[in-house]
mmCIF file with all atom_site columns, C-alpha atoms in Angstrom:
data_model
loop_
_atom_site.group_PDB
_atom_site.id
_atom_site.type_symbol
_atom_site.label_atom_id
_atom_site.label_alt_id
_atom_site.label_comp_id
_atom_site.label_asym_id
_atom_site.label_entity_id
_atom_site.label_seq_id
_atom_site.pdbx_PDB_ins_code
_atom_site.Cartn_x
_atom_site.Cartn_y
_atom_site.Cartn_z
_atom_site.occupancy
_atom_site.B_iso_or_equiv
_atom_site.pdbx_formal_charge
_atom_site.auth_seq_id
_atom_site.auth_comp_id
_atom_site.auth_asym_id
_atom_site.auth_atom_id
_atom_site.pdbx_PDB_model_num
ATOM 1   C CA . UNK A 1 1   ? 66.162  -26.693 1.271   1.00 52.00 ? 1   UNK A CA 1
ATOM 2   C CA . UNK A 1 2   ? 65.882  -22.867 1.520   1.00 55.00 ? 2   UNK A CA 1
ATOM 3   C CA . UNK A 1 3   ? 67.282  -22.501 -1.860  1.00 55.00 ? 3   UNK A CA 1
ATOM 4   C CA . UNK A 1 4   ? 63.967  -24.701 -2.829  1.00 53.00 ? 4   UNK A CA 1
ATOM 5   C CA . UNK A 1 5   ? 61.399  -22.931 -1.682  1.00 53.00 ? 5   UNK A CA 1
ATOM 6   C CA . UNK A 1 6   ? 62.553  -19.726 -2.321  1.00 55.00 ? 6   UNK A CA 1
ATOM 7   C CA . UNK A 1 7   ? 62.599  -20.671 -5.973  1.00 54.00 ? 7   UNK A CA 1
ATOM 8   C CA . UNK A 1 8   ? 59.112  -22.115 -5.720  1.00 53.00 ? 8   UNK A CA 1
ATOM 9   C CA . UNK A 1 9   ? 57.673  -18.931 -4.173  1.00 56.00 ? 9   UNK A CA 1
ATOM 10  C CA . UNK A 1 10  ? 59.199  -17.260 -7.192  1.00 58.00 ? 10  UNK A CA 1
ATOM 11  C CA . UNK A 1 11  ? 58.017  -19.390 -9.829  1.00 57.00 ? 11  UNK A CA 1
ATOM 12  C CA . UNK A 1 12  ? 54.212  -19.253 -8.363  1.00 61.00 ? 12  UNK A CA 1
ATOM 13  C CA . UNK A 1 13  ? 51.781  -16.587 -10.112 1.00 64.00 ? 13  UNK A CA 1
ATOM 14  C CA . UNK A 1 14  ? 50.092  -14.477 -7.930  1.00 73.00 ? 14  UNK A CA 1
ATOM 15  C CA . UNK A 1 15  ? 46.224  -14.320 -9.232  1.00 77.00 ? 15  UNK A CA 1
ATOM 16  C CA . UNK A 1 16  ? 42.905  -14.374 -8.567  1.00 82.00 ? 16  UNK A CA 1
ATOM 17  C CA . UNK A 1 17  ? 41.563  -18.214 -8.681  1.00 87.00 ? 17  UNK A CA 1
ATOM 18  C CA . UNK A 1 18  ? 38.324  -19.493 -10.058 1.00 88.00 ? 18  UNK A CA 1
ATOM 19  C CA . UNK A 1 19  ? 36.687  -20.818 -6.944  1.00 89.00 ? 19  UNK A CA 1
ATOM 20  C CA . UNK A 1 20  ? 37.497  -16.976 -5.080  1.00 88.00 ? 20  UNK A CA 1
ATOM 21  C CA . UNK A 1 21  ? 35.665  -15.372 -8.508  1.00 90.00 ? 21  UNK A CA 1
ATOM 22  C CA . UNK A 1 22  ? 32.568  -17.569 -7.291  1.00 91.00 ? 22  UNK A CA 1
ATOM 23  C CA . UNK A 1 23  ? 32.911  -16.753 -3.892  1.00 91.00 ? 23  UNK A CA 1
ATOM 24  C CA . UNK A 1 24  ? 32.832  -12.856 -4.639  1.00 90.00 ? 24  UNK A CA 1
ATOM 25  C CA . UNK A 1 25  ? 30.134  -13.258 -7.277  1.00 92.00 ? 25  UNK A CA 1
ATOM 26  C CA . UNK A 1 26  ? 27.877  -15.442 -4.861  1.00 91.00 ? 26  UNK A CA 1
ATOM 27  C CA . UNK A 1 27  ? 28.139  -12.902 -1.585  1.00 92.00 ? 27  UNK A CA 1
ATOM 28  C CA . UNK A 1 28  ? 27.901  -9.938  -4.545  1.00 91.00 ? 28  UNK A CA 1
ATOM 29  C CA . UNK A 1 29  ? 24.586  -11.489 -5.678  1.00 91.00 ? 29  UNK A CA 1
ATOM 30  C CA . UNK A 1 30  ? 23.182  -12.674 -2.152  1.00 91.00 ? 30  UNK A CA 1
ATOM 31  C CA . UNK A 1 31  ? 23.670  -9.175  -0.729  1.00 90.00 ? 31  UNK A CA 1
ATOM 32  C CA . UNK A 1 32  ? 21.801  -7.609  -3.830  1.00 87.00 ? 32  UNK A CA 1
ATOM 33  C CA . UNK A 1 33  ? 18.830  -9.899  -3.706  1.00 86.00 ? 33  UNK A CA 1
ATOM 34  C CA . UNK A 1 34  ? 18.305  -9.077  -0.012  1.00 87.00 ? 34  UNK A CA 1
ATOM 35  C CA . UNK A 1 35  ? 18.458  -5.256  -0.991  1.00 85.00 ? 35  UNK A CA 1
ATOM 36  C CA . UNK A 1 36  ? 16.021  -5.815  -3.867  1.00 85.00 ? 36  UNK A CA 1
ATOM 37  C CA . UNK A 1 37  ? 13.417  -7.589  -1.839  1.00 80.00 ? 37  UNK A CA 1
ATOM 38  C CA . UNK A 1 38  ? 13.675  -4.792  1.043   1.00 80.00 ? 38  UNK A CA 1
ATOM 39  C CA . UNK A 1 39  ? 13.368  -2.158  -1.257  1.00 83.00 ? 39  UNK A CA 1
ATOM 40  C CA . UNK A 1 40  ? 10.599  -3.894  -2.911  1.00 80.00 ? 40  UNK A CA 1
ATOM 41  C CA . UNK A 1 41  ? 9.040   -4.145  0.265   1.00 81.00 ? 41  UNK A CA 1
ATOM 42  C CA . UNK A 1 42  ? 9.766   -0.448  1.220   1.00 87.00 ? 42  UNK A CA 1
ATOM 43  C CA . UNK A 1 43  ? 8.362   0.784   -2.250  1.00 85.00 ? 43  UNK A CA 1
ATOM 44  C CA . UNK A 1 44  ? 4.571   -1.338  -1.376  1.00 83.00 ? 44  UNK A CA 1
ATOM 45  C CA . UNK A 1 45  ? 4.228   0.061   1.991   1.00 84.00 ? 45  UNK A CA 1
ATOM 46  C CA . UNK A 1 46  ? 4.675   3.287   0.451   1.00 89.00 ? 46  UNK A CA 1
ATOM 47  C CA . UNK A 1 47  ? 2.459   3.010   -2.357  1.00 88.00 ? 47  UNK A CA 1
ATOM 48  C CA . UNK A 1 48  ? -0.446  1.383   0.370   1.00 89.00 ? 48  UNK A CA 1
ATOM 49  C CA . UNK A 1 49  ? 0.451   4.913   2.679   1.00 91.00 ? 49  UNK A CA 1
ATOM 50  C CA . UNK A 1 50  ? -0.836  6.948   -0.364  1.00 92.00 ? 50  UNK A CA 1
ATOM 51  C CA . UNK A 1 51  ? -4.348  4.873   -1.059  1.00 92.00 ? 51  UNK A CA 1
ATOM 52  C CA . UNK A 1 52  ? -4.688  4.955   2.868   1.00 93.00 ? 52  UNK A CA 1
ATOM 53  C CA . UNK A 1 53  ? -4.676  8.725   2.586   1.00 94.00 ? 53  UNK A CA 1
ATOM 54  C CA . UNK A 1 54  ? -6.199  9.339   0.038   1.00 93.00 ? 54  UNK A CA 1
ATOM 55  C CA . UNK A 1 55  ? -9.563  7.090   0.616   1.00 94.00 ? 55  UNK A CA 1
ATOM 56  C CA . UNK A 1 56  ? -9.340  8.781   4.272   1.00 94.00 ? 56  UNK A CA 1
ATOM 57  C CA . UNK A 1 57  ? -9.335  12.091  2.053   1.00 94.00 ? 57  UNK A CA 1
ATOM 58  C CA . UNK A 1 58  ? -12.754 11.193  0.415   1.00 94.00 ? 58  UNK A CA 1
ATOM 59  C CA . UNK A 1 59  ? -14.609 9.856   3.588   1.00 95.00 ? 59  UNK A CA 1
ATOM 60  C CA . UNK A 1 60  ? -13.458 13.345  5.698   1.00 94.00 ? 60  UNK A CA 1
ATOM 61  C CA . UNK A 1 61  ? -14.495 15.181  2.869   1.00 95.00 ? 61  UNK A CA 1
ATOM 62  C CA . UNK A 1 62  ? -18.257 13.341  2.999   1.00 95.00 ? 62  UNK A CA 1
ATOM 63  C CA . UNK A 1 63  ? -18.008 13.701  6.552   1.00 95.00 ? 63  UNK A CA 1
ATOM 64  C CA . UNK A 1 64  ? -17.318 17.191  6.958   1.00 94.00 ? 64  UNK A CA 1
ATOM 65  C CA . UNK A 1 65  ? -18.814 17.986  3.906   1.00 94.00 ? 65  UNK A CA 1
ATOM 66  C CA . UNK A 1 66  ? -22.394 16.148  5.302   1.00 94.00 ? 66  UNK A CA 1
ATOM 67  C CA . UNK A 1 67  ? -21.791 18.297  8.621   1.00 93.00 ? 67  UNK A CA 1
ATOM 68  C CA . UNK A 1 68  ? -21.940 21.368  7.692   1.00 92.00 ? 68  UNK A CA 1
ATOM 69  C CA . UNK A 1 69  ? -25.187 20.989  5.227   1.00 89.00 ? 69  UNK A CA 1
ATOM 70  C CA . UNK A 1 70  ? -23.086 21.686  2.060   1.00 91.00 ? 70  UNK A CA 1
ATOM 71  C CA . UNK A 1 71  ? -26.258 22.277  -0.634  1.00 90.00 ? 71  UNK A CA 1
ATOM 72  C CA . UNK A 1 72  ? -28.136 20.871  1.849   1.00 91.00 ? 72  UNK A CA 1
ATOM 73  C CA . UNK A 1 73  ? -27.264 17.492  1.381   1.00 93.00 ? 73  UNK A CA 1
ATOM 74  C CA . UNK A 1 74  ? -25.763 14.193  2.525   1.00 94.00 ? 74  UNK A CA 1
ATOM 75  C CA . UNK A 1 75  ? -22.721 12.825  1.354   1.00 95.00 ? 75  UNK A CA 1
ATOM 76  C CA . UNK A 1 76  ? -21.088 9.695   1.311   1.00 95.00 ? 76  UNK A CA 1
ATOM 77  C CA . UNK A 1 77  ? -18.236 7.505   -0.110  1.00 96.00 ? 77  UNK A CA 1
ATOM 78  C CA . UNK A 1 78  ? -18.951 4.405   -2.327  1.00 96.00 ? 78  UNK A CA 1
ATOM 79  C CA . UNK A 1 79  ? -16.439 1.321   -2.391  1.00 96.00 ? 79  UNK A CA 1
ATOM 80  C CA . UNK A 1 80  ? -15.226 -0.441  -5.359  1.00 94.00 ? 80  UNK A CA 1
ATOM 81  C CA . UNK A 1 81  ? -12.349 -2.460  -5.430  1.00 93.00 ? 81  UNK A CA 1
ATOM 82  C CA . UNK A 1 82  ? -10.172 -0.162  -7.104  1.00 93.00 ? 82  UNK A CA 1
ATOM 83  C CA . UNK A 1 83  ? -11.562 2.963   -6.270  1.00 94.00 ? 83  UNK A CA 1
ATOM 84  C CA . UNK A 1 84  ? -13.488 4.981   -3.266  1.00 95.00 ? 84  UNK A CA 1
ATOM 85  C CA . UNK A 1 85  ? -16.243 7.560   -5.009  1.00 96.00 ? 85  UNK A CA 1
ATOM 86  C CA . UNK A 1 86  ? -17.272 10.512  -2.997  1.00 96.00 ? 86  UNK A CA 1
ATOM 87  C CA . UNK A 1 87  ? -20.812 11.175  -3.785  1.00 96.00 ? 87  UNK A CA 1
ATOM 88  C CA . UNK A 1 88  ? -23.545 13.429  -2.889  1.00 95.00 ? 88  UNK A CA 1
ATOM 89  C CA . UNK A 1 89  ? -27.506 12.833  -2.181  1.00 92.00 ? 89  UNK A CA 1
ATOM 90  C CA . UNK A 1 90  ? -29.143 10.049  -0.497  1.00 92.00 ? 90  UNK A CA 1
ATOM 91  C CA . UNK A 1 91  ? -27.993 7.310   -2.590  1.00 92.00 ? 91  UNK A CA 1
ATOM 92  C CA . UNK A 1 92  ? -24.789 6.597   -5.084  1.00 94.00 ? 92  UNK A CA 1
ATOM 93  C CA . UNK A 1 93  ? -25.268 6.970   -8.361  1.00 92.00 ? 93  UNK A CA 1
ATOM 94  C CA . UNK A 1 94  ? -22.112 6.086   -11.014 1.00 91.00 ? 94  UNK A CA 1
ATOM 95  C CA . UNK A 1 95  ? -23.259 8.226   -13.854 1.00 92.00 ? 95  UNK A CA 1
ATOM 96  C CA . UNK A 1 96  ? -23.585 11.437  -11.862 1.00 92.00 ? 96  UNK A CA 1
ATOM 97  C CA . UNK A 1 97  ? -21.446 14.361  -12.436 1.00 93.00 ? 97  UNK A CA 1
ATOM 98  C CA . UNK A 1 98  ? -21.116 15.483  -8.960  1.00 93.00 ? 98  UNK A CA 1
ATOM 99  C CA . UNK A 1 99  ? -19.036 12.246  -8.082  1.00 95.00 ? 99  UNK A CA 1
ATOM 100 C CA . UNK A 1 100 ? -15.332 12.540  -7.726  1.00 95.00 ? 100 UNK A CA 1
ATOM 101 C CA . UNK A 1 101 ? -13.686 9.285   -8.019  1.00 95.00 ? 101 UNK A CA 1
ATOM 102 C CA . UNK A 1 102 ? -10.636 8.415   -5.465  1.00 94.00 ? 102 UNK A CA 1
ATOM 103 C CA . UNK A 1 103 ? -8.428  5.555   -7.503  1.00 93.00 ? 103 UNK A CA 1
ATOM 104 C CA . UNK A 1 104 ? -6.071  3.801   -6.021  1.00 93.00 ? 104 UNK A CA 1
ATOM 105 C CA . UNK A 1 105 ? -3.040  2.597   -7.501  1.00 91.00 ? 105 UNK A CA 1
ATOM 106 C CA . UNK A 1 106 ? -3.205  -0.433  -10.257 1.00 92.00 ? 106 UNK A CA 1
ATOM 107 C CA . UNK A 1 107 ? -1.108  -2.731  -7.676  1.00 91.00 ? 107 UNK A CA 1
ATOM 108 C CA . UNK A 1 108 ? -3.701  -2.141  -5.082  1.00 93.00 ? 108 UNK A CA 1
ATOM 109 C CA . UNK A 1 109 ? -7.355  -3.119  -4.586  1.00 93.00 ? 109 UNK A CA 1
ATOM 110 C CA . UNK A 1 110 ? -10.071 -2.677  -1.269  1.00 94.00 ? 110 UNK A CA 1
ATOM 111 C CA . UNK A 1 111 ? -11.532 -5.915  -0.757  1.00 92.00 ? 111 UNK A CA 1
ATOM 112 C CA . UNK A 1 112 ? -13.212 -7.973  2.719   1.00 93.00 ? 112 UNK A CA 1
ATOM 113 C CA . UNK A 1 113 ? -16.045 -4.811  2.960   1.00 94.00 ? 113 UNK A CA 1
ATOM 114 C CA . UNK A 1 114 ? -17.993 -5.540  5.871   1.00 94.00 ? 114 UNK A CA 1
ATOM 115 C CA . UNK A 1 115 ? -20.284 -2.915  6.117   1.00 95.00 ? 115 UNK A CA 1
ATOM 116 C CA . UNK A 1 116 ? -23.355 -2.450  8.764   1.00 92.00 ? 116 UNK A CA 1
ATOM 117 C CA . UNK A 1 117 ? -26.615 -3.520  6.382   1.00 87.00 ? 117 UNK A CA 1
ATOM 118 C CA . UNK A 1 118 ? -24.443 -4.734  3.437   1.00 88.00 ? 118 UNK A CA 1
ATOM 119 C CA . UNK A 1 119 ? -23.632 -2.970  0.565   1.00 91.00 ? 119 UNK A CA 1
ATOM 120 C CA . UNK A 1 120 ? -20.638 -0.992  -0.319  1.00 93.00 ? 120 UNK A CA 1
ATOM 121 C CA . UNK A 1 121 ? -21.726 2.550   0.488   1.00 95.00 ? 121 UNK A CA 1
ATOM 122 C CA . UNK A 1 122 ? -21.119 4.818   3.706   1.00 95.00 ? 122 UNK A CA 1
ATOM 123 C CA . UNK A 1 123 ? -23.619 7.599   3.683   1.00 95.00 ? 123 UNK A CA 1
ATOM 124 C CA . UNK A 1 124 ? -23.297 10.640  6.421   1.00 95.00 ? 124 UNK A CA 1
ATOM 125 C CA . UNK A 1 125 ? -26.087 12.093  8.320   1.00 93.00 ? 125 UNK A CA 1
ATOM 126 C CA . UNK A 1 126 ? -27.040 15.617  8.242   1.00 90.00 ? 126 UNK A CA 1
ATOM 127 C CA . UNK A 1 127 ? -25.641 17.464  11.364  1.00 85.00 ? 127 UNK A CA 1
ATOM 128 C CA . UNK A 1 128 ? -24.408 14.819  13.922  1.00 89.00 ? 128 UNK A CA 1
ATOM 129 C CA . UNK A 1 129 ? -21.794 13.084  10.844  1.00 91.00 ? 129 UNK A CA 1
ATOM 130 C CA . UNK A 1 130 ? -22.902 9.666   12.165  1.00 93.00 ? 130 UNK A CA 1
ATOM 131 C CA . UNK A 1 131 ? -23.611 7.104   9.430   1.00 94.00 ? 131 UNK A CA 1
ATOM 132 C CA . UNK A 1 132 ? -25.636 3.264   9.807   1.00 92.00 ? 132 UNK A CA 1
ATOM 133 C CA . UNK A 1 133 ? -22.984 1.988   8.055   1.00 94.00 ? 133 UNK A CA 1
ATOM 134 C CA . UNK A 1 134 ? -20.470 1.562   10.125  1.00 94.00 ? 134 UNK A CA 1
ATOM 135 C CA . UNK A 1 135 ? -17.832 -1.305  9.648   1.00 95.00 ? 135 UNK A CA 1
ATOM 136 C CA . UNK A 1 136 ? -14.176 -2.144  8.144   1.00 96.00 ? 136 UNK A CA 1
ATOM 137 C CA . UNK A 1 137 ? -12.542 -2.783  4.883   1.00 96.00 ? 137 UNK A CA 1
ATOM 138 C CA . UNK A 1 138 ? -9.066  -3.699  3.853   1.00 94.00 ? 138 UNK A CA 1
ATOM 139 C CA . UNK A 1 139 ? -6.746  -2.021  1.229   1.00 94.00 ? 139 UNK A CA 1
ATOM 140 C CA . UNK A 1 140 ? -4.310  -4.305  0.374   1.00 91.00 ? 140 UNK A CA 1
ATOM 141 C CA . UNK A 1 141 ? -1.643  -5.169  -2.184  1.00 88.00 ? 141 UNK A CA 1
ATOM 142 C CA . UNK A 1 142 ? -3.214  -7.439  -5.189  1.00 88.00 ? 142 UNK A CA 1
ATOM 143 C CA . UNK A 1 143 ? -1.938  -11.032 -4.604  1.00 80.00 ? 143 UNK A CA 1
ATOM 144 C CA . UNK A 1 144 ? -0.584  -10.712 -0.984  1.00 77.00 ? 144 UNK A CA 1
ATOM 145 C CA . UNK A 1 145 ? -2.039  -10.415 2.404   1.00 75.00 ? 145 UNK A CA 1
ATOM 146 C CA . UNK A 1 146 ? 1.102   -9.789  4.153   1.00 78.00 ? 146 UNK A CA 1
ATOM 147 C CA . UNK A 1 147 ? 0.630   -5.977  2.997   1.00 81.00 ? 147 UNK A CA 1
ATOM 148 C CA . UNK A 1 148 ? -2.795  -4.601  3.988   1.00 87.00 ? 148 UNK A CA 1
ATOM 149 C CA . UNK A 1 149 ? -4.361  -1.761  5.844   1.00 92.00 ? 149 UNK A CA 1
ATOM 150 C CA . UNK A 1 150 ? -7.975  -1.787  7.366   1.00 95.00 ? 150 UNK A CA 1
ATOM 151 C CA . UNK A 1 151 ? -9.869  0.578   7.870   1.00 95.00 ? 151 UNK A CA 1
ATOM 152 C CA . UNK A 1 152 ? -12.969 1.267   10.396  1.00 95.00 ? 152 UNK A CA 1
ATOM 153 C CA . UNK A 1 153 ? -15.894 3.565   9.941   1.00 95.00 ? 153 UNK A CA 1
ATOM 154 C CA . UNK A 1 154 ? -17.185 4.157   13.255  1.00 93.00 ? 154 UNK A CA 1
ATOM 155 C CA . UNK A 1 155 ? -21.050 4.924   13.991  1.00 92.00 ? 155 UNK A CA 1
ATOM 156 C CA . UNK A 1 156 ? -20.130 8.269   14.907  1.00 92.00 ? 156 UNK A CA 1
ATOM 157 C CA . UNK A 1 157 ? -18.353 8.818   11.566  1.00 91.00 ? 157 UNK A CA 1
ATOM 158 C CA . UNK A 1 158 ? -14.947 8.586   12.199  1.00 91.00 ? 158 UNK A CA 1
ATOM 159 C CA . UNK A 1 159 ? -12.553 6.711   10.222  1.00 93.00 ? 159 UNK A CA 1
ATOM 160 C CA . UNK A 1 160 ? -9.581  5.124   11.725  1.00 92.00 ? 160 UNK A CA 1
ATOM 161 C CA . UNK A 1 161 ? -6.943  2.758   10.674  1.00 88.00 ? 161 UNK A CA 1
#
């Protein structure tokens, strides 16, 4: 009986079956799909970081800029969905020169503006930095609300997240 098996443990190949070739290849591409979608994840939060600071960039530049009677003006940051526009005088004007234009990247856009007296515009006033219109917005990835920042302009003119 010994004689038996011994010659059938000889006989068998040693190899790598089918059904373990699946098994590999299905943990192989589970593992890789969870590391793509967390890296995918990783890589939007990222990209919203950057528009966060940079739109904060253009309202502390109006603010501080309105403070300290640069020109002797106001200044003030205008809100379109895929850009903030610093701008300077009493009221925003697209075509003029002065503006500098804040865009955020294509994936990105700023929508839900709720602003105090409608509008899309936060202007600064002279010396105390305070504005009317006060409120929030939202920058968030473009088809997806799971990935969103918003953002509140105080009375006082601060901006916090």
């Amino acid at each position: 009986m010994y004689a038996f098996f011994s010659s059938f443990q000889k006989n068998r190949t040693r190899g790598i079956t089918l059904v373990e070739i699946l098994v590999v290849t299905a943990i192989v591409l589970l593992l890789s799909s969870m590391t793509l979608a967390a890296f995918s994840m990783f890589r939007a939060q990222k990209t919203m970081d950057v528009a966060v600071e940079v739109i904060m960039v253009a309202f502390g530049r109006a603010h501080i800029d309105t403070i300290s009677s640069k020109g002797d003006q106001r200044y003030g940051v205008h809100l379109d969905s895929d850009k903030a526009t610093y701008f300077v005088g009493p009221t925003y004007s697209s075509e003029a020169g002065t503006n500098i234009a804040y865009a955020l990247n294509p994936v990105l856009e700023i929508a839900n503006v709720t602003l105090a007296g409608g509008g899309n515009d936060v202007l600064f006033d002279r010396f105390t930095g305070g504005t009317s219109q006060s409120g929030t917005f939202e920058i968030r990835l473009k088809g997806s609300t799971s990935v969103r920042t918003r953002i509140t302009v105080n009375g006082t003119g601060a901006v916090t997240l």
